[in-house]
Coordinates of C-alpha atoms in Angstrom, one line a residue:
M18 CA -17.2 19.6 -35.7
P19 CA -17.6 16.5 -33.5
D20 CA -16.5 17.5 -29.5
R21 CA -13.3 15.3 -28.8
V22 CA -13.9 13.3 -25.7
L23 CA -11.6 11.4 -23.6
T24 CA -12.5 8.2 -21.6
M25 CA -10.4 7.4 -18.8
I26 CA -9.9 4.0 -17.3
S27 CA -6.8 2.3 -15.9
S28 CA -6.8 -0.5 -18.0
M29 CA -9.1 -2.6 -20.1
R30 CA -9.0 -5.8 -18.1
G31 CA -12.3 -7.1 -18.2
G32 CA -13.8 -5.6 -15.0
G33 CA -17.6 -3.8 -15.0
S34 CA -16.1 -0.3 -15.4
E35 CA -13.9 -1.6 -18.6
Q36 CA -16.9 -3.2 -19.9
Q37 CA -19.2 0.0 -19.5
T38 CA -16.2 2.3 -20.9
L39 CA -16.1 -0.2 -23.9
L40 CA -19.7 0.4 -24.5
L41 CA -19.4 4.0 -24.3
L42 CA -16.6 4.3 -27.2
R43 CA -18.7 1.9 -29.1
H44 CA -21.7 3.7 -29.1
L45 CA -20.8 7.4 -29.0
D46 CA -22.6 9.0 -31.7
R47 CA -19.6 9.8 -34.2
S48 CA -21.5 12.7 -35.9
R49 CA -21.4 14.5 -32.5
F50 CA -18.0 13.1 -30.8
T51 CA -14.7 12.0 -31.5
P52 CA -13.8 9.5 -29.0
H53 CA -10.2 9.0 -27.3
L54 CA -9.3 6.7 -24.7
Y55 CA -6.8 7.1 -21.8
V56 CA -5.4 4.2 -20.1
L57 CA -2.4 4.1 -17.6
Q58 CA -1.4 0.4 -19.1
R59 CA -2.2 -0.8 -22.6
S60 CA -3.4 -4.4 -21.4
G61 CA -6.5 -6.3 -20.7
D62 CA -8.5 -8.5 -23.0
L63 CA -11.1 -5.6 -23.9
M64 CA -8.1 -3.6 -25.6
S65 CA -8.4 -5.7 -28.8
K66 CA -11.8 -4.9 -28.6
V67 CA -11.6 -0.9 -28.6
P68 CA -13.1 0.4 -32.1
D69 CA -10.7 1.1 -34.5
D70 CA -11.3 4.7 -34.9
V71 CA -11.0 5.5 -31.1
T72 CA -7.4 7.1 -30.4
V73 CA -6.0 5.3 -27.6
H74 CA -3.3 7.3 -25.1
S75 CA -1.5 5.5 -22.4
Y76 CA 0.7 6.9 -19.6
E77 CA 3.0 3.8 -19.7
D78 CA 4.2 5.2 -23.3
A79 CA 5.6 8.2 -21.5
A80 CA 9.3 8.3 -20.5
N81 CA 10.2 7.4 -17.1
P82 CA 11.8 10.6 -15.7
G83 CA 13.6 8.8 -13.1
G84 CA 14.4 9.9 -9.8
L85 CA 13.7 9.3 -5.9
Y86 CA 10.4 7.7 -5.2
F87 CA 7.9 9.7 -2.7
P88 CA 4.6 9.1 -1.7
G89 CA 2.3 10.9 -4.2
R90 CA 5.2 11.4 -7.0
Q91 CA 3.6 8.8 -9.6
L92 CA 0.2 10.8 -9.0
R93 CA 2.0 14.1 -9.9
Q94 CA 3.4 12.7 -13.0
Q95 CA 0.4 11.3 -14.3
I96 CA -1.2 14.3 -13.8
R97 CA 1.2 16.4 -15.7
H98 CA 1.2 13.7 -18.4
L99 CA -2.4 14.1 -18.8
Q100 CA -2.5 17.8 -18.6
N101 CA 0.0 17.9 -21.7
L102 CA -2.2 15.4 -23.5
L103 CA -5.4 17.5 -23.3
Q104 CA -3.4 20.5 -24.5
Q105 CA -1.7 18.7 -27.3
E106 CA -5.1 16.9 -28.4
A107 CA -7.4 19.6 -27.8
I108 CA -9.8 17.4 -25.6
D109 CA -13.1 19.2 -25.3
V110 CA -14.7 17.3 -22.2
I111 CA -13.3 14.4 -20.1
Y112 CA -15.1 11.1 -18.8
D113 CA -13.2 10.0 -16.2
R114 CA -14.5 6.9 -13.9
T115 CA -13.1 4.9 -11.0
F116 CA -11.5 6.6 -8.2
H117 CA -7.8 7.0 -9.2
M118 CA -8.6 8.2 -12.7
S119 CA -10.9 11.1 -10.9
M120 CA -8.1 12.2 -8.9
I121 CA -5.9 12.3 -11.9
A122 CA -8.4 13.9 -13.8
G123 CA -9.5 16.4 -11.6
P124 CA -6.3 18.3 -11.3
A125 CA -5.4 18.1 -14.7
G126 CA -8.5 19.1 -16.3
H127 CA -9.0 22.1 -14.1
A128 CA -5.5 23.6 -15.0
V129 CA -6.3 23.7 -18.6
A130 CA -10.1 24.3 -18.1
V131 CA -11.4 21.1 -19.8
P132 CA -14.6 20.2 -18.3
R133 CA -15.1 16.7 -16.9
V134 CA -18.0 14.5 -16.3
S135 CA -17.2 11.8 -13.6
T136 CA -18.8 8.4 -12.8
I137 CA -19.1 6.8 -9.4
V138 CA -19.7 3.3 -9.6
S139 CA -19.8 2.0 -6.0
P140 CA -20.9 4.0 -2.5
P141 CA -17.6 5.7 -1.8
A142 CA -18.0 5.6 2.1
H143 CA -17.8 1.5 1.9
A144 CA -15.9 1.2 -1.5
L145 CA -12.7 3.8 -1.3
P146 CA -11.2 2.2 1.9
Q147 CA -11.2 -1.2 0.2
V148 CA -9.8 0.0 -3.2
E149 CA -7.3 2.4 -1.7
S150 CA -5.9 0.7 1.4
R151 CA -3.3 3.5 2.0
F152 CA -3.5 7.0 2.5
V153 CA -7.5 6.7 2.5
G154 CA -8.0 10.3 4.2
L155 CA -5.5 11.8 1.9
K156 CA -7.2 10.4 -1.4
R157 CA -10.9 11.1 0.1
R158 CA -9.6 14.9 0.3
H159 CA -8.5 14.7 -3.4
L160 CA -11.4 13.3 -4.8
T161 CA -13.7 15.5 -3.0
K162 CA -11.9 18.4 -4.6
A163 CA -12.0 16.6 -8.0
Y164 CA -15.9 15.9 -7.9
H165 CA -16.7 19.3 -6.9
Q166 CA -14.7 20.4 -9.9
S167 CA -16.7 18.2 -12.0
R168 CA -19.0 19.5 -14.6
S169 CA -21.7 16.8 -13.4
V170 CA -21.1 13.5 -11.3
I171 CA -22.8 10.2 -12.6
A172 CA -23.8 7.6 -9.8
V173 CA -24.6 4.5 -11.2
S174 CA -27.1 3.5 -8.4
Q175 CA -29.3 5.8 -5.7
Q176 CA -27.1 4.2 -2.9
A177 CA -23.7 5.5 -4.7
A178 CA -25.4 8.8 -5.2
W179 CA -26.5 9.2 -1.6
S180 CA -23.0 8.1 -0.3
A181 CA -21.3 10.3 -2.6
M182 CA -23.4 13.3 -1.6
E183 CA -22.6 12.7 2.1
Y184 CA -19.1 11.4 1.8
Y185 CA -17.7 14.1 -0.7
G186 CA -20.0 17.0 0.4
L187 CA -21.8 17.0 -3.0
P188 CA -24.9 19.2 -4.1
Q189 CA -28.1 17.0 -4.9
D190 CA -28.3 18.9 -7.8
R191 CA -24.3 17.9 -9.3
V192 CA -25.2 14.4 -8.6
H193 CA -27.1 12.3 -11.5
V194 CA -28.4 8.8 -11.3
I195 CA -27.8 6.9 -14.4
L196 CA -28.0 3.0 -14.3
N197 CA -25.3 1.1 -16.4
P198 CA -26.6 0.2 -19.9
V199 CA -26.4 -3.2 -21.2
D200 CA -25.9 -4.2 -24.8
V201 CA -28.9 -6.4 -24.8
D202 CA -28.6 -7.6 -28.8
Q203 CA -24.9 -8.6 -27.6
V204 CA -26.0 -10.4 -24.8
R205 CA -28.2 -12.6 -27.2
R206 CA -25.6 -12.9 -29.5
D207 CA -23.3 -14.5 -27.0
A208 CA -25.9 -16.5 -25.5
H209 CA -26.5 -18.1 -28.8
E210 CA -23.0 -18.9 -29.5
Q211 CA -22.9 -21.0 -26.1
E212 CA -24.2 -24.5 -27.4
D213 CA -24.2 -25.9 -24.0
I214 CA -27.0 -24.1 -22.7
P215 CA -30.0 -26.0 -22.2
R216 CA -32.8 -24.9 -25.0
D217 CA -36.0 -25.8 -23.2
D218 CA -38.6 -23.5 -21.1
R219 CA -36.6 -23.4 -18.1
L220 CA -35.6 -19.6 -17.0
T221 CA -32.1 -19.4 -16.9
L222 CA -30.5 -16.5 -14.8
V223 CA -26.7 -15.2 -14.9
C224 CA -25.3 -13.2 -12.0
V225 CA -21.9 -11.3 -13.3
G226 CA -19.5 -10.0 -10.5
R227 CA -16.7 -10.6 -8.3
M228 CA -17.1 -12.6 -5.0
T229 CA -17.3 -9.9 -2.6
E230 CA -19.9 -8.8 -0.1
E231 CA -21.2 -5.7 -1.7
K232 CA -22.0 -7.6 -4.9
G233 CA -24.8 -9.0 -2.9
H234 CA -24.6 -12.7 -4.4
R235 CA -26.0 -14.0 -1.2
D236 CA -29.1 -11.6 -1.4
L237 CA -29.6 -13.2 -5.1
V238 CA -29.3 -16.6 -3.6
N239 CA -32.0 -15.9 -0.8
A240 CA -34.4 -14.3 -3.3
V241 CA -34.2 -17.1 -5.5
I242 CA -34.9 -19.9 -2.6

């Protein structure tokens, strides 16, 4: 019987991690895995591209319990919602990606003994303070615990791996570097659909990424010129 895998991402709004999640959902071997997708919101252009055989679960589908707001309340509600889902759907393994999803998956998976594979996409010493502007120290402690509870931690670059080991105190044998895959056939299909691309012997380079320093656009431009 195929293992039931729950992939986790905040939404499907076309960023790099969302694209990688979609790629994983498309290419998981269905003879070995039954893929599920957990999102906080059913939003984003990529949601319509999720394969039809993937069961989608969303935190926004849960009833709002109401009550007063206090820091950490929503995170606790998300953890409780996920914990119940893991039991109801008899999930065998969790794949969590991005800081917030790991903070949810860590305690929820640990509570019901569901193993996890976590992915770190950027050097956390730099990225966490940039992405999570409030309560960074507290979130770092939450993430340290969550990653230590993971069966395996994947880093998409050697730099991210080194940073994760130092920032979270992870042992070297727990962190594995696996570069982001690329669906080359899909890239070629998309390229051929663009009629305005010059069809000559010139080499066309495409760089995709938000215009922030850590994406290295300046380094690319300097290397080309």
